[in-house]
Coordinates of C-alpha atoms in Angstrom, one line a residue:
Chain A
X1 CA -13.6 37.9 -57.7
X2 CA -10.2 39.6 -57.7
X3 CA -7.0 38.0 -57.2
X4 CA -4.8 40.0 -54.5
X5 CA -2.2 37.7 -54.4
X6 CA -0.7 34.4 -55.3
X7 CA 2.5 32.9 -54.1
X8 CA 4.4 29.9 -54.6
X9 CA 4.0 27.9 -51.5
X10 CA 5.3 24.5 -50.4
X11 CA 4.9 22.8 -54.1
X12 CA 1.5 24.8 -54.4
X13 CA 0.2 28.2 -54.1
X14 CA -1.0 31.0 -51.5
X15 CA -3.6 33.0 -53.0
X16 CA -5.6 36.0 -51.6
X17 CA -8.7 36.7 -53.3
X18 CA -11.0 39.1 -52.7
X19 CA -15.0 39.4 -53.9
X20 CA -18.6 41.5 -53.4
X21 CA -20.2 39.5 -50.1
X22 CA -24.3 39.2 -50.6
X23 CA -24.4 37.4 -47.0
X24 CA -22.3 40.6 -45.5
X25 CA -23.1 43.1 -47.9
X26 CA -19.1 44.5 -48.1
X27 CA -16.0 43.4 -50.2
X28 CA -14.6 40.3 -48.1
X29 CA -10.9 38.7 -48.5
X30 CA -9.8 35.4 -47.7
X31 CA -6.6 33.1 -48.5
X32 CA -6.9 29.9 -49.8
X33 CA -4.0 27.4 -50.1
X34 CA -3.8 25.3 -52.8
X35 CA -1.5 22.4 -52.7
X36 CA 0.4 20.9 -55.9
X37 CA -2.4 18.0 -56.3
X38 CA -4.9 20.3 -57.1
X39 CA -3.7 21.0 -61.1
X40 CA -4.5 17.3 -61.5
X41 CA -8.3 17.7 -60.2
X42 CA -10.0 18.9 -56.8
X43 CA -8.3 18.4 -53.5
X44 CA -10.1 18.0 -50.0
X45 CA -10.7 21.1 -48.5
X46 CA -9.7 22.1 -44.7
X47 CA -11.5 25.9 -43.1
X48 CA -9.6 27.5 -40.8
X49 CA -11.4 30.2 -38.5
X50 CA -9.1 32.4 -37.0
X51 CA -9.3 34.2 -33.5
X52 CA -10.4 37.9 -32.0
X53 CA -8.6 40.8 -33.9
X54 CA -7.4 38.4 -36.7
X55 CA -7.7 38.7 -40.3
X56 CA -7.7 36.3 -43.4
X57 CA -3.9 37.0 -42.8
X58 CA -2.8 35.8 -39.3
X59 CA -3.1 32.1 -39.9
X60 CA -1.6 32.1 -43.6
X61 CA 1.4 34.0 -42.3
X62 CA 1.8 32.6 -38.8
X63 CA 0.2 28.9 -37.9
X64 CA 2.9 27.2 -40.6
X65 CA -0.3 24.8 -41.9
X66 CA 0.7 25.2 -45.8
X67 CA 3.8 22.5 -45.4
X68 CA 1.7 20.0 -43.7
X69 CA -1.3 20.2 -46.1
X70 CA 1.2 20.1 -48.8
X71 CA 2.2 17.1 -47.5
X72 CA -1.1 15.6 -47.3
X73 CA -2.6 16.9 -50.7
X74 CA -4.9 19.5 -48.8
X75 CA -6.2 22.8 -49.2
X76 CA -6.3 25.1 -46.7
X77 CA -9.2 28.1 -46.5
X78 CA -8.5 31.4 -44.5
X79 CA -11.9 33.7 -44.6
X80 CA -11.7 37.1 -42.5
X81 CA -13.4 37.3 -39.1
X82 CA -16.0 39.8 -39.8
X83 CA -17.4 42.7 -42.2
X84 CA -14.8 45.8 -42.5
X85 CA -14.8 49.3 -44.0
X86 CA -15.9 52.7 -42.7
X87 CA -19.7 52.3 -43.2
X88 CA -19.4 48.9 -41.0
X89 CA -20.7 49.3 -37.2
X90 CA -17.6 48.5 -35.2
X91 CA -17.0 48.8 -31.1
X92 CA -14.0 50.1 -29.2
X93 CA -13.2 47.0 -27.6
X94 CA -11.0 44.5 -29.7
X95 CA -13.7 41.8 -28.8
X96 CA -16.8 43.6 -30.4
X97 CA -18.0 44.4 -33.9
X98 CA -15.1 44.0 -36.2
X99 CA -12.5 41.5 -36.3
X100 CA -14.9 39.6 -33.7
X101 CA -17.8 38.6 -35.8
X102 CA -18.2 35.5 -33.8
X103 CA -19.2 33.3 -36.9
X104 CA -23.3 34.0 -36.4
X105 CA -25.7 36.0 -38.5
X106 CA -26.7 39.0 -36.1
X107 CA -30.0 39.7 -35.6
X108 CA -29.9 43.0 -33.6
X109 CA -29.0 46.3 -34.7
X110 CA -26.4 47.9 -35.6
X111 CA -24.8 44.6 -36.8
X112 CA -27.3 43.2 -38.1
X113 CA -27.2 44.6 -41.6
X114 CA -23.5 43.1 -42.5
X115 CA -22.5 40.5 -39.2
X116 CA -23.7 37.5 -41.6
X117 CA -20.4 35.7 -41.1
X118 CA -22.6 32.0 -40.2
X119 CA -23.7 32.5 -43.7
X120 CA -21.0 34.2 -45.5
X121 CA -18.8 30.9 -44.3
X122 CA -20.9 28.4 -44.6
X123 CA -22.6 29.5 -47.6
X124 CA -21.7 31.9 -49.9
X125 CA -17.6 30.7 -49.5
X126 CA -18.5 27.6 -50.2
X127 CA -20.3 28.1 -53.2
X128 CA -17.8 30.5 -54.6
X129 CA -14.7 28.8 -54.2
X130 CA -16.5 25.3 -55.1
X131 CA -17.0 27.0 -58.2
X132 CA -13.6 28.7 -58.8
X133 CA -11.1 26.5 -57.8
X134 CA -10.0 22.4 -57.7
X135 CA -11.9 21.5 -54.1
X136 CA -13.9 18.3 -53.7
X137 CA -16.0 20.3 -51.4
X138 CA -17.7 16.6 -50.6
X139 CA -14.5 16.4 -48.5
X140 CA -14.4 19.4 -45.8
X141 CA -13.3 19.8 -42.2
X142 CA -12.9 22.3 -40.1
X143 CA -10.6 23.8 -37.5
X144 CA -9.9 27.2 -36.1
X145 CA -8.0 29.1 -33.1
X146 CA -9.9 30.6 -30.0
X147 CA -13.2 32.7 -31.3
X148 CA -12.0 30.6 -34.6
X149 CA -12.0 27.2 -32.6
X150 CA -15.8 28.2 -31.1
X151 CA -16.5 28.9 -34.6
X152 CA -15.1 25.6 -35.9
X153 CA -17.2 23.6 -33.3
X154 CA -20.0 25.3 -33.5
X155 CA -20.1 25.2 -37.3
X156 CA -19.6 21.9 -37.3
X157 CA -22.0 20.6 -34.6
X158 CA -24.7 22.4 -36.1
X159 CA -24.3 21.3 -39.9
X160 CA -24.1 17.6 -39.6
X161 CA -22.5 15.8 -42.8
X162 CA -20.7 19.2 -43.5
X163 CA -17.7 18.4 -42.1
X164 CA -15.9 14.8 -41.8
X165 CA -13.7 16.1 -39.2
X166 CA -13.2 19.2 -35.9
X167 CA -10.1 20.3 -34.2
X168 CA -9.5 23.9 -32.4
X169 CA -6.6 25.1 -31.0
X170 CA -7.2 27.1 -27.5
X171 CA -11.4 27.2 -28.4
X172 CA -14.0 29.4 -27.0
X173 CA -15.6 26.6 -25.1
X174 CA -18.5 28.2 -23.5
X175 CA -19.0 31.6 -24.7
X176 CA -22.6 31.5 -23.0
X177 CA -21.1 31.7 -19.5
X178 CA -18.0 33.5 -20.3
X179 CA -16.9 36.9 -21.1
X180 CA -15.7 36.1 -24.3
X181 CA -19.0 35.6 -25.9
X182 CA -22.1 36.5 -23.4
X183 CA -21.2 40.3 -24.7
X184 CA -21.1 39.4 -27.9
X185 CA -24.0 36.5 -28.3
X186 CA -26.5 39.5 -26.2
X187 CA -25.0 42.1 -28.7
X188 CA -25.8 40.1 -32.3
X189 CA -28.4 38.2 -31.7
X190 CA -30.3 39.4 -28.3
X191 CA -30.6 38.3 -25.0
X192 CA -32.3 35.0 -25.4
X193 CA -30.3 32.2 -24.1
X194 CA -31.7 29.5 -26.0
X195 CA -30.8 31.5 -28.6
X196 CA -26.7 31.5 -27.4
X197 CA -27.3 27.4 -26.6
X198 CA -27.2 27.1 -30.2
X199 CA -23.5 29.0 -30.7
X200 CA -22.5 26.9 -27.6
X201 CA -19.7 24.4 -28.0
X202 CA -20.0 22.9 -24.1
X203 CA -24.1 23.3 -25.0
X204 CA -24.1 21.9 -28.5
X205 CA -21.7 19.0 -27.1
X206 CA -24.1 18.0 -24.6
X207 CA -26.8 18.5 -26.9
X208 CA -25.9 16.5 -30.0
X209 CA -22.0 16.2 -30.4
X210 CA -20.6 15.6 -33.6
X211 CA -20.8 12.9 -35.9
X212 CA -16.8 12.1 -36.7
X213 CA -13.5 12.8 -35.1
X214 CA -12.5 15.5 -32.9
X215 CA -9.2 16.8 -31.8
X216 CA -8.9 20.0 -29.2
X217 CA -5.2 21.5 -28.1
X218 CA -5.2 24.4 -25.3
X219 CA -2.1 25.3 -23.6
X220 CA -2.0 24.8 -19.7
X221 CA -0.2 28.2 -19.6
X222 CA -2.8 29.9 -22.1
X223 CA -3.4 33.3 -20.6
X224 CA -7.0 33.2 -20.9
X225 CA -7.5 29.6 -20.0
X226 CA -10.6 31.0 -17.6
X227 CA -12.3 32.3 -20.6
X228 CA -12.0 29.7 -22.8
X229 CA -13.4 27.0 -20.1
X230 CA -11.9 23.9 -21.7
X231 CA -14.0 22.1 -18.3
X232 CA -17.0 22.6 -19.8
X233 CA -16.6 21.1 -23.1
X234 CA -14.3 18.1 -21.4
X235 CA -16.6 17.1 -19.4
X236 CA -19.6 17.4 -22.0
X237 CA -17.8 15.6 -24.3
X238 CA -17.0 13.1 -22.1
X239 CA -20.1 12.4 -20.5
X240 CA -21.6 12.2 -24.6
X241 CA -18.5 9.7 -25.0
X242 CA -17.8 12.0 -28.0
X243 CA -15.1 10.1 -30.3
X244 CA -12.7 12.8 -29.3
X245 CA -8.8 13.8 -28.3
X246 CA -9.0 16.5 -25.6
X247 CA -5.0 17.9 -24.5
X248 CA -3.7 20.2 -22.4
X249 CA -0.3 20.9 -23.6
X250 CA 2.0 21.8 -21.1
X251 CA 3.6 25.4 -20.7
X252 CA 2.1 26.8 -23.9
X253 CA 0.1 30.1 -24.2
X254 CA -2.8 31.4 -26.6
X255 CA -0.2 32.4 -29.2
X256 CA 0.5 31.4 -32.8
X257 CA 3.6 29.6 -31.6
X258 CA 1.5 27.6 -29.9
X259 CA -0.7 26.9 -32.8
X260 CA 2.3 26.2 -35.4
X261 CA 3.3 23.6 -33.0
X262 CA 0.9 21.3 -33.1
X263 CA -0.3 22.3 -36.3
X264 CA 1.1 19.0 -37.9
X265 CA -0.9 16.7 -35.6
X266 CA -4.0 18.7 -36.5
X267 CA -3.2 18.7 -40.3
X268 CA -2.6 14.8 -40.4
X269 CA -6.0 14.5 -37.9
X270 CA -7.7 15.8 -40.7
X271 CA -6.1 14.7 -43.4
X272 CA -7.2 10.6 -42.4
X273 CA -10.4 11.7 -42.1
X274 CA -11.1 13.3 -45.7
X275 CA -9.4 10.6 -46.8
X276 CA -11.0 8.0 -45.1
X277 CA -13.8 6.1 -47.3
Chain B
X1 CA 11.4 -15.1 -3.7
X2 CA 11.4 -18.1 -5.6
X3 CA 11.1 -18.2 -9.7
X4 CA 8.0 -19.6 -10.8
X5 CA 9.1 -19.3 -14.7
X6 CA 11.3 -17.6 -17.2
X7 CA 10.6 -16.8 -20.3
X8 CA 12.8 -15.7 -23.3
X9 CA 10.3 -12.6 -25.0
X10 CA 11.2 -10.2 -26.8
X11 CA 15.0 -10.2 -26.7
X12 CA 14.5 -10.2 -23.0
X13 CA 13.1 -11.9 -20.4
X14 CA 9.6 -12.2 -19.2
X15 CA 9.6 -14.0 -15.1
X16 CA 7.1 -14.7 -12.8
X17 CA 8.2 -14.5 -8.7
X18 CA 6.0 -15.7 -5.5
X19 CA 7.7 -14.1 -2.0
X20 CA 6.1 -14.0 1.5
X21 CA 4.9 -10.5 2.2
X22 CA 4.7 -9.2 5.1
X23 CA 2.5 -6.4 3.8
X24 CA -0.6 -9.0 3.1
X25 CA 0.8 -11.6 5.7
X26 CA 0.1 -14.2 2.1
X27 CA 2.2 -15.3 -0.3
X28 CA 2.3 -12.8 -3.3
X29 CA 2.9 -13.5 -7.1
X30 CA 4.2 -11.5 -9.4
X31 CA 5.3 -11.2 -13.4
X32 CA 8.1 -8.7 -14.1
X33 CA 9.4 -8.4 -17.9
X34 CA 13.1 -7.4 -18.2
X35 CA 14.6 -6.2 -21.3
X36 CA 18.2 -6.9 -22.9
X37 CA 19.4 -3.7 -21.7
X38 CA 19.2 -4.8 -18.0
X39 CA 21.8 -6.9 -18.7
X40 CA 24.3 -4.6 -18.7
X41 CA 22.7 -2.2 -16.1
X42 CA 19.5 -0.7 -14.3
X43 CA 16.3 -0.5 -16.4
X44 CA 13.4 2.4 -15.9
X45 CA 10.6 0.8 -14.8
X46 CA 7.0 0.9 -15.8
X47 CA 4.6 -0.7 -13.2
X48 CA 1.2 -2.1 -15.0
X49 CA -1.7 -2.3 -12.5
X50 CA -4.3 -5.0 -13.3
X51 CA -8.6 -5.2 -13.2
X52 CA -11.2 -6.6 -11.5
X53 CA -11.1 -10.4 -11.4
X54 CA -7.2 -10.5 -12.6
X55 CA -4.2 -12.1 -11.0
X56 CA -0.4 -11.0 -12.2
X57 CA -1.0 -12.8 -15.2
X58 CA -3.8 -11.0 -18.0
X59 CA -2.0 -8.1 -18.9
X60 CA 1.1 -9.8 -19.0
X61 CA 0.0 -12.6 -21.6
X62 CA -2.4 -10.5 -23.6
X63 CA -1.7 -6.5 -23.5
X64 CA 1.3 -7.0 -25.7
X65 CA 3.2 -4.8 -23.8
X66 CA 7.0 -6.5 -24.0
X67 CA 7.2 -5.5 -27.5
X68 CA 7.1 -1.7 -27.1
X69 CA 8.7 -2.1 -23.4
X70 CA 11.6 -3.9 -25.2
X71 CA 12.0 -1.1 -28.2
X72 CA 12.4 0.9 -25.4
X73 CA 14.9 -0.8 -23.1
X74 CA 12.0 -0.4 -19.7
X75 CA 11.0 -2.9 -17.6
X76 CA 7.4 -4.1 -16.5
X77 CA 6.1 -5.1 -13.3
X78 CA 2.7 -6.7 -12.9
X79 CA 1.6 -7.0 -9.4
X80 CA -1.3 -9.2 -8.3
X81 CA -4.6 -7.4 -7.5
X82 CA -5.3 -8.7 -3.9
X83 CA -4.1 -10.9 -1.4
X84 CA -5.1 -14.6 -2.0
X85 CA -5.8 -18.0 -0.3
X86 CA -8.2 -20.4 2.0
X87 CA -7.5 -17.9 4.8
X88 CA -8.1 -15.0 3.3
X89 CA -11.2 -12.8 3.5
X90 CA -13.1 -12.5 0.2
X91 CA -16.8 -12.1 -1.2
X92 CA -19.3 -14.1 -3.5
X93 CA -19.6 -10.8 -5.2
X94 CA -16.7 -10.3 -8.7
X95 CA -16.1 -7.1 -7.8
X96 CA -15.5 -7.7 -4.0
X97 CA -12.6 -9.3 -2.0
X98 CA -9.6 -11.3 -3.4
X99 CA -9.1 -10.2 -7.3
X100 CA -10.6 -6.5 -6.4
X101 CA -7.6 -5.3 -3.9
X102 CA -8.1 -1.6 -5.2
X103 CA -5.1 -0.6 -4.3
X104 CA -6.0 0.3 -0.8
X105 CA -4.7 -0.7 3.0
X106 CA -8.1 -2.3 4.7
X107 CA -8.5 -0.4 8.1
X108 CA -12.1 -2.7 8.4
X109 CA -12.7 -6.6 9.2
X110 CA -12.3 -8.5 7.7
X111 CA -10.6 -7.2 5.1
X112 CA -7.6 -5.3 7.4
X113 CA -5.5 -8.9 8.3
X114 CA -4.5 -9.5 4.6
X115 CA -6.1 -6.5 2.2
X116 CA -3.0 -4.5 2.7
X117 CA -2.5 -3.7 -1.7
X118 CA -1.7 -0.2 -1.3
X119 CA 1.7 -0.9 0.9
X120 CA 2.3 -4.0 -1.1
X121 CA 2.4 -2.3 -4.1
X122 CA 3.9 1.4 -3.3
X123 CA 6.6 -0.5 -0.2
X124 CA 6.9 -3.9 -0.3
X125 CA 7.5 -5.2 -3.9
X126 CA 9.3 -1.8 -4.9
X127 CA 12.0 -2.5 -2.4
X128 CA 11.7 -6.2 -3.4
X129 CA 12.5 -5.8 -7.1
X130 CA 14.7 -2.6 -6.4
X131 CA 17.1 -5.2 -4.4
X132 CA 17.0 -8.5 -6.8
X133 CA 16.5 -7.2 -10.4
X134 CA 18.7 -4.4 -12.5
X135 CA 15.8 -1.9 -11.6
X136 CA 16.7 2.0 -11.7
X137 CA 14.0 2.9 -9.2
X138 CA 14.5 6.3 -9.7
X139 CA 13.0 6.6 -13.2
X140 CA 9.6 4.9 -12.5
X141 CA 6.0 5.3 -14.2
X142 CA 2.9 3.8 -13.5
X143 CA -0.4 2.9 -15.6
X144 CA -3.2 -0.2 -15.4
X145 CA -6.5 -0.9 -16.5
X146 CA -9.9 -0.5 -15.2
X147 CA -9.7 -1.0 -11.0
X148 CA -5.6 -0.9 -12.1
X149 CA -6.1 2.4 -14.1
X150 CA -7.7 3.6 -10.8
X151 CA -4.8 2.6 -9.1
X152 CA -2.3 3.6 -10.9
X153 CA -4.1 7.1 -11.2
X154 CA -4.6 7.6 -7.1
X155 CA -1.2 6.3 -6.5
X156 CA 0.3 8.6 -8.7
X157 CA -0.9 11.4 -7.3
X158 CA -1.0 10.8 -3.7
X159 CA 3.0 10.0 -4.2
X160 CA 4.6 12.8 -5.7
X161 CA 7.6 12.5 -7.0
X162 CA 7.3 8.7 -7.0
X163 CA 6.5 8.6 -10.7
X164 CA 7.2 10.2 -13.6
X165 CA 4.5 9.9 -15.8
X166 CA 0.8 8.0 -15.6
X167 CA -1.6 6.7 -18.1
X168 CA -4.4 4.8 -17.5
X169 CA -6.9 2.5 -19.5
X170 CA -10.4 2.7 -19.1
X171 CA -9.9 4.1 -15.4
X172 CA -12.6 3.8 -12.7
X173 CA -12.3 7.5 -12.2
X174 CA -14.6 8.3 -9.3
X175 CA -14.9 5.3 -7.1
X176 CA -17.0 7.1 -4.3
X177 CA -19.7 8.0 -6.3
X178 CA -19.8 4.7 -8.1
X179 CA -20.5 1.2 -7.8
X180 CA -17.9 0.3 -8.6
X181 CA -16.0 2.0 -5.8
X182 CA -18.8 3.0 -2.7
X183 CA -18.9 -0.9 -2.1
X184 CA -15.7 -1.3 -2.0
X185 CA -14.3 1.5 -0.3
X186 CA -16.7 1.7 2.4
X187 CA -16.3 -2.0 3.2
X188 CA -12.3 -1.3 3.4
X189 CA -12.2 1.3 4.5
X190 CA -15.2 2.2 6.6
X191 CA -17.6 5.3 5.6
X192 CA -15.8 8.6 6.0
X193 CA -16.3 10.3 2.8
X194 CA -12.8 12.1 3.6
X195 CA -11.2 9.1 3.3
X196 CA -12.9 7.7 -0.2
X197 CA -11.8 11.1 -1.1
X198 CA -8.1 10.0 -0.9
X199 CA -8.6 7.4 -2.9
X200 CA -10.5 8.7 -6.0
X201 CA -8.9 10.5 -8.9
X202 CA -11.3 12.8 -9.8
X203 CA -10.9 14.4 -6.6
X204 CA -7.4 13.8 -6.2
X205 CA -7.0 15.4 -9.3
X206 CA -9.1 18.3 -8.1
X207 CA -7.3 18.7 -5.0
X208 CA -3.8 18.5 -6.2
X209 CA -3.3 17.1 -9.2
X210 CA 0.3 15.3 -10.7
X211 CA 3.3 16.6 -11.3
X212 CA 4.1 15.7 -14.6
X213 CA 2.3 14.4 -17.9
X214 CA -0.8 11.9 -18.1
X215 CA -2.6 9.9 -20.5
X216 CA -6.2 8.5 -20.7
X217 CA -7.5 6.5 -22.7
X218 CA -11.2 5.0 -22.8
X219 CA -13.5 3.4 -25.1
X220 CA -16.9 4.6 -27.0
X221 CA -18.7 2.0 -26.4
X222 CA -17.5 0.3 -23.1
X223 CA -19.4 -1.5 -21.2
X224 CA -18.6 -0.4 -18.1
X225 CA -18.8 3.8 -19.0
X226 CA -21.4 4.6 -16.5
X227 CA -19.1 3.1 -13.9
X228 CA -15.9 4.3 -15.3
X229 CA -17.0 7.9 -15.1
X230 CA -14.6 9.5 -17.1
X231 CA -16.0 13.2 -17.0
X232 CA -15.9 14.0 -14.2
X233 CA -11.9 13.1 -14.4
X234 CA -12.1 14.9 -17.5
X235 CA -13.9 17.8 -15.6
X236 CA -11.4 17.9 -13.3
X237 CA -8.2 18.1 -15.3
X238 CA -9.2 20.3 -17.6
X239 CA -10.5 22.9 -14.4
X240 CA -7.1 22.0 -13.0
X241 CA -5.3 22.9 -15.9
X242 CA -3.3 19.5 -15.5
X243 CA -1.0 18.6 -18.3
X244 CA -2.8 15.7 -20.1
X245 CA -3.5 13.5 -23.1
X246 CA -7.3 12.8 -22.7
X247 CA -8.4 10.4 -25.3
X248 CA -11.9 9.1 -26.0
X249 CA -11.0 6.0 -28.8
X250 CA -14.1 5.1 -30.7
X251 CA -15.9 1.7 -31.4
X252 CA -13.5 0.3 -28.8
X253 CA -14.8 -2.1 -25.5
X254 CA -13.4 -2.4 -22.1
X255 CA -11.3 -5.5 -23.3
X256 CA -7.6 -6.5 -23.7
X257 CA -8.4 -6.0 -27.4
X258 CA -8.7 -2.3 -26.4
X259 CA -5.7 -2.2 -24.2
X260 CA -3.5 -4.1 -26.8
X261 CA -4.6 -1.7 -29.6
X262 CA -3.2 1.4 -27.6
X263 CA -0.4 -0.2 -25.4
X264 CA 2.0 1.0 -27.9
X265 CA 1.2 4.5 -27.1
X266 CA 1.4 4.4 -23.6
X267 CA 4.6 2.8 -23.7
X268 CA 6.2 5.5 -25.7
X269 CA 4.6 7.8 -23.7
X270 CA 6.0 6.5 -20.8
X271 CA 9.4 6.5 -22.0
X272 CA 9.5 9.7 -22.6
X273 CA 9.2 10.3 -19.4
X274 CA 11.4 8.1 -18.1
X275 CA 14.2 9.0 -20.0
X276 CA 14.2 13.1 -19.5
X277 CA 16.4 14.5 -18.0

């Protein structure tokens, strides 16, 4: 593992590390945010998935989390989106291939052979920075922004005990039925549908929900509000009587001023979960 | 109007009123909570609609409202839930007849003579309290529980510009395809679906929605869910884009324990609202 960066930050530090990927078979980079707790002995640890086109850089520059989990003795993780370099299949379109990796393990060629980010981010991260760095990575949650919020619900619906806590920020509800995601599920992993059920939010929601708190932002002005299809999941997580805070927040967009907004009500969200118990 | 009792609470003063309406052609009995500020001048007003089974007097002796209503200098009206007496029409059934109003004008017999709740509530009282008590009936808001959350959610939204904001506890949120709500309705109000349509907000909130911010909240493990139906309101708002605060609070019941435990919110919710702008 190679240190890119590390700045002073709110008390702690901003690192950017990068390190050979098994799970993806390429050099990947993430940030990790420590806070100043984490000299004395590991701190809880909070993932954030970022969105379509995004790096491990958006977030840590952008969503303004770093003062909050200072606050709350927290450290913030930033992985990349997908695989990158010149020997990585990619697409045109900003929604395919890389910087859209969709947080699954592809199946079909030509992504399968480095599109592992499931694994890559629920495994192999893990395990490294568990072993690098101060985390208690017996307390983790999860949250993420628009392919990142699919990514944080799915993730977490589908690894129960994982994750004490969910929140998004303008999620991917329902990637099966919209065109953010049908394109991409039928391009990594085939054209079954059970298949895409599985990397479902609205599907996974009505299917099994998640064991803990949940905590969902989209703007009512969000520009692709009918691609996201915040509906579905309401509804499922409704009808489930899902422990859950669903909002609409009024005149806000897809944007990371929309995120950095509310980013202390998600921070503290999380925060009394991890330390709850 | 005659005063059936004052009391000193909170710093201000917490009455209850009986008047002859001519909207139910009965004698009608109301609590109303003003705070020290409406000494010196017109208060916002924040109307509380009651449950199943209630009279005037549940919410105001165990929602622990007047606390937060007095922080915040607003005023609280609870309105009876039906019309009362010997003469009046009623039903062996709880959820039938006097106590179980719903907040509609009776166009059926028996129930048309005296089951007149939605004038009493949106005409009668308003200009009743709006003439006697330091009221500023221009900044008014609107919530309730249950049958009230109902009400205060169909009102709302079938009156715009009447309120400013709307919250709800553990709403009935789609009366016509409930129990608790076909009964009623079609006995009221006879059997045109168009009608029940009016008065349900899952499909008022389909069809038009409200014009300014709302908050839900409801209980894990209520009782009542499978009547409540809170995704399909859910559903709605979210398809609607509505600007919302959707809140599913877990372990809680359908009690005033419930209500209590979040009345602070709504409250301060409310007054935000009231005093913009």
């Amino acid at each position: 593992m190679e240190t890119k960066s590390e700045n002073a930050c709110f008390g702690g530090v901003q690192g950017v590390y990068t390190h050979a990927s098994k799970a993806t078979g390429t050099d990947m980079t993430f940030g990790l945010f420590l806070p100043a707790e984490a000299r004395d002995g590991p701190v809880p640890v909070l993932w954030y998935l970022s969105g379509l086109t995004c790096t491990h850089e958006n977030a840590m520059t952008k969503a303004g989390a770093q003062g909050w989990a200072a606050e709350q003795g927290i450290a913030l993780v930033f992985p990349d989106t997908s695989p990158r370099g010149e020997d990585v299949a990619d697409d045109e379109a900003f929604d395919m291939g890389q910087g859209a990796g969709f947080y699954v393990d592809a199946t079909q060629d030509p992504w399968a052979k480095h599109f592992q980010m499931r694994s890559y981010v629920t495994e192999e991260l893990p395990a490294l920075i568990g072993a690098e760095f101060a985390l208690d990575m017996e307390r983790q949650a999860i949250t993420g922004h628009s392919m990142g919020g699919h990514g944080a619900l799915t993730l977490a619906m589908s690894l129960p005990g994982r994750f004490r806590s969910v929140s998004a920020f303008s999620p991917i509800c329902n990637p099966s039925a919209s065109d953010w995601g049908r394109k991409q599920l039928s391009a990594y992993l085939g054209d079954d549908d059970a298949v895409h059920a599985a990397h479902d939010a609205s599907r996974l929601m009505a299917e099994r929900g998640f064991d803990g708190p949940m905590l969902l932002d989209t703007g009512t002005n969000d520009q692709f509000l009918d691609l996201l299809m915040p509906e579905t999941l309401a509804e499922a997580a409704a009808k489930r009587r899902q422990q859950s805070i669903l909002r609409l927040q009024p005149g806000y967009d897809h944007s990371y001023f929309f995120v950095s907004s509310f980013m202390e009500d998600h921070v503290t969200f999380h925060a009394e979960a991890l330390y709850a118990g």
